[in-house]
């Protein structure tokens, strides 16, 4: 995964076409890029994000933010209670407990951001 100005890009390699194709994955807007080398695909990723931001500026449109600070999760009342009690037991707010749990899970998956 590649990061640039808060945008996350993923790349796949097409061995028949011998080209790297990528897409920004943390926005609803379709932003794509491609290149034939690692350096070229990284350069094109940056250029695509910059082009998107410039287009937004020219058209007076607010760029879509990759993600906000809000994340709503629906839980059953029983599980919500269990999670809240677990958070209290370790001295954390419910929000901090969920954030730490998700952070620990991402770290266990060895995802780099």
C-alpha positions as a printed NumPy array, in Angstrom:
array([[  0.   ,   0.   ,   0.   ],
       [  1.146,   3.519,  -0.782],
       [  0.216,   6.693,   1.124],
       [  0.218,  10.28 ,  -0.145],
       [ -1.551,  13.314,   1.355],
       [ -3.833,  10.992,   3.33 ],
       [ -4.819,   8.942,   0.283],
       [ -4.086,   5.198,   0.181],
       [ -3.209,   3.538,  -3.095],
       [ -3.006,  -0.147,  -3.89 ],
       [ -1.229,  -1.582,  -6.895],
       [ -1.553,  -4.796,  -8.876],
       [  0.806,  -6.075, -11.532],
       [ -0.525,  -7.286, -14.885],
       [  2.117,  -9.705, -16.117],
       [  0.584,  -9.91 , -19.617],
       [  0.552,  -6.139, -20.159],
       [  3.685,  -5.751, -18.002],
       [  2.208,  -2.74 , -16.214],
       [  1.406,  -1.792, -12.641],
       [ -2.163,  -0.519, -12.214],
       [ -3.28 ,   1.227,  -9.076],
       [ -6.316,   2.764,  -7.436],
       [ -6.911,   5.027,  -4.464],
       [ -8.97 ,   2.926,  -2.062],
       [ -9.98 ,   5.254,   0.752],
       [-12.328,   7.518,  -1.166],
       [-15.551,   7.069,  -3.136],
       [-14.057,   9.093,  -5.984],
       [-12.42 ,   6.879,  -8.602],
       [ -8.73 ,   7.796,  -8.783],
       [ -6.496,   5.473, -10.796],
       [ -2.885,   5.438, -11.934],
       [ -0.415,   3.147, -13.681],
       [  3.238,   2.736, -14.559],
       [  5.784,   0.252, -15.803],
       [  8.243,   0.614, -12.914],
       [  7.89 ,   1.047,  -9.171],
       [  9.239,   4.6  ,  -9.392],
       [  6.877,   5.438, -12.254],
       [  3.782,   4.043, -10.525],
       [  4.63 ,   5.975,  -7.35 ],
       [  5.111,   9.172,  -9.381],
       [  1.789,   8.595, -11.182],
       [ -0.001,   7.911,  -7.878],
       [  1.187,  11.273,  -6.56 ],
       [  0.265,  12.98 ,  -9.847],
       [ -3.244,  11.463,  -9.829],
       [ -3.907,  12.637,  -6.271],
       [ -2.518,  16.085,  -7.096],
       [ -4.665,  16.237, -10.263],
       [ -7.76 ,  15.317,  -8.253],
       [ -7.03 ,  18.005,  -5.666],
       [ -6.37 ,  20.596,  -8.398],
       [ -9.594,  19.643, -10.202],
       [-11.525,  20.121,  -6.96 ],
       [ -9.91 ,  23.522,  -6.439],
       [-10.645,  24.68 , -10.003],
       [-14.275,  23.543,  -9.827],
       [-14.81 ,  24.935,  -6.335],
       [-15.588,  21.465,  -5.009],
       [-14.47 ,  20.36 ,  -1.558],
       [-12.111,  17.39 ,  -2.006],
       [-13.476,  14.222,  -0.536],
       [-11.618,  13.555,   2.669],
       [-10.27 ,  10.035,   2.834],
       [-11.981,   9.454,   6.204],
       [-13.362,  11.489,   9.045],
       [-12.779,  10.946,  12.744],
       [-16.168,   9.307,  13.159],
       [-16.764,   5.575,  12.936],
       [-20.155,   4.201,  13.94 ],
       [-20.491,   0.557,  14.885],
       [-23.735,  -1.264,  15.542],
       [-23.56 ,  -3.855,  18.315],
       [-26.185,  -5.902,  20.045],
       [-27.086,  -4.416,  23.45 ],
       [-25.519,  -7.39 ,  25.241],
       [-22.228,  -7.16 ,  23.339],
       [-22.17 ,  -3.366,  23.744],
       [-22.458,  -3.886,  27.485],
       [-19.696,  -6.506,  27.494],
       [-17.346,  -4.224,  25.552],
       [-18.11 ,  -1.265,  27.829],
       [-17.396,  -3.379,  30.931],
       [-14.149,  -4.682,  29.402],
       [-13.075,  -1.089,  28.663],
       [-13.796,  -0.009,  32.249],
       [-11.861,  -2.989,  33.613],
       [ -8.717,  -1.807,  31.832],
       [ -9.313,   1.858,  32.635],
       [-10.175,   3.057,  29.134],
       [-13.11 ,   4.87 ,  27.637],
       [-15.206,   2.797,  25.254],
       [-13.818,   4.784,  22.309],
       [-10.188,   4.311,  23.432],
       [-10.776,   0.612,  24.023],
       [-12.215,   0.085,  20.524],
       [ -9.457,   2.197,  18.939],
       [ -6.753,   0.221,  20.798],
       [ -8.366,  -3.092,  19.848],
       [ -8.492,  -2.147,  16.175],
       [ -4.944,  -0.799,  16.297],
       [ -3.709,  -4.045,  17.864],
       [ -5.51 ,  -6.065,  15.18 ],
       [ -3.981,  -4.032,  12.339],
       [ -0.537,  -4.421,  13.904],
       [ -1.03 ,  -8.179,  14.145],
       [ -1.791,  -8.189,  10.407],
       [  1.443,  -6.247,   9.801],
       [ -0.277,  -3.594,   7.691],
       [  1.834,  -0.47 ,   7.276],
       [  0.272,   2.978,   6.952]])
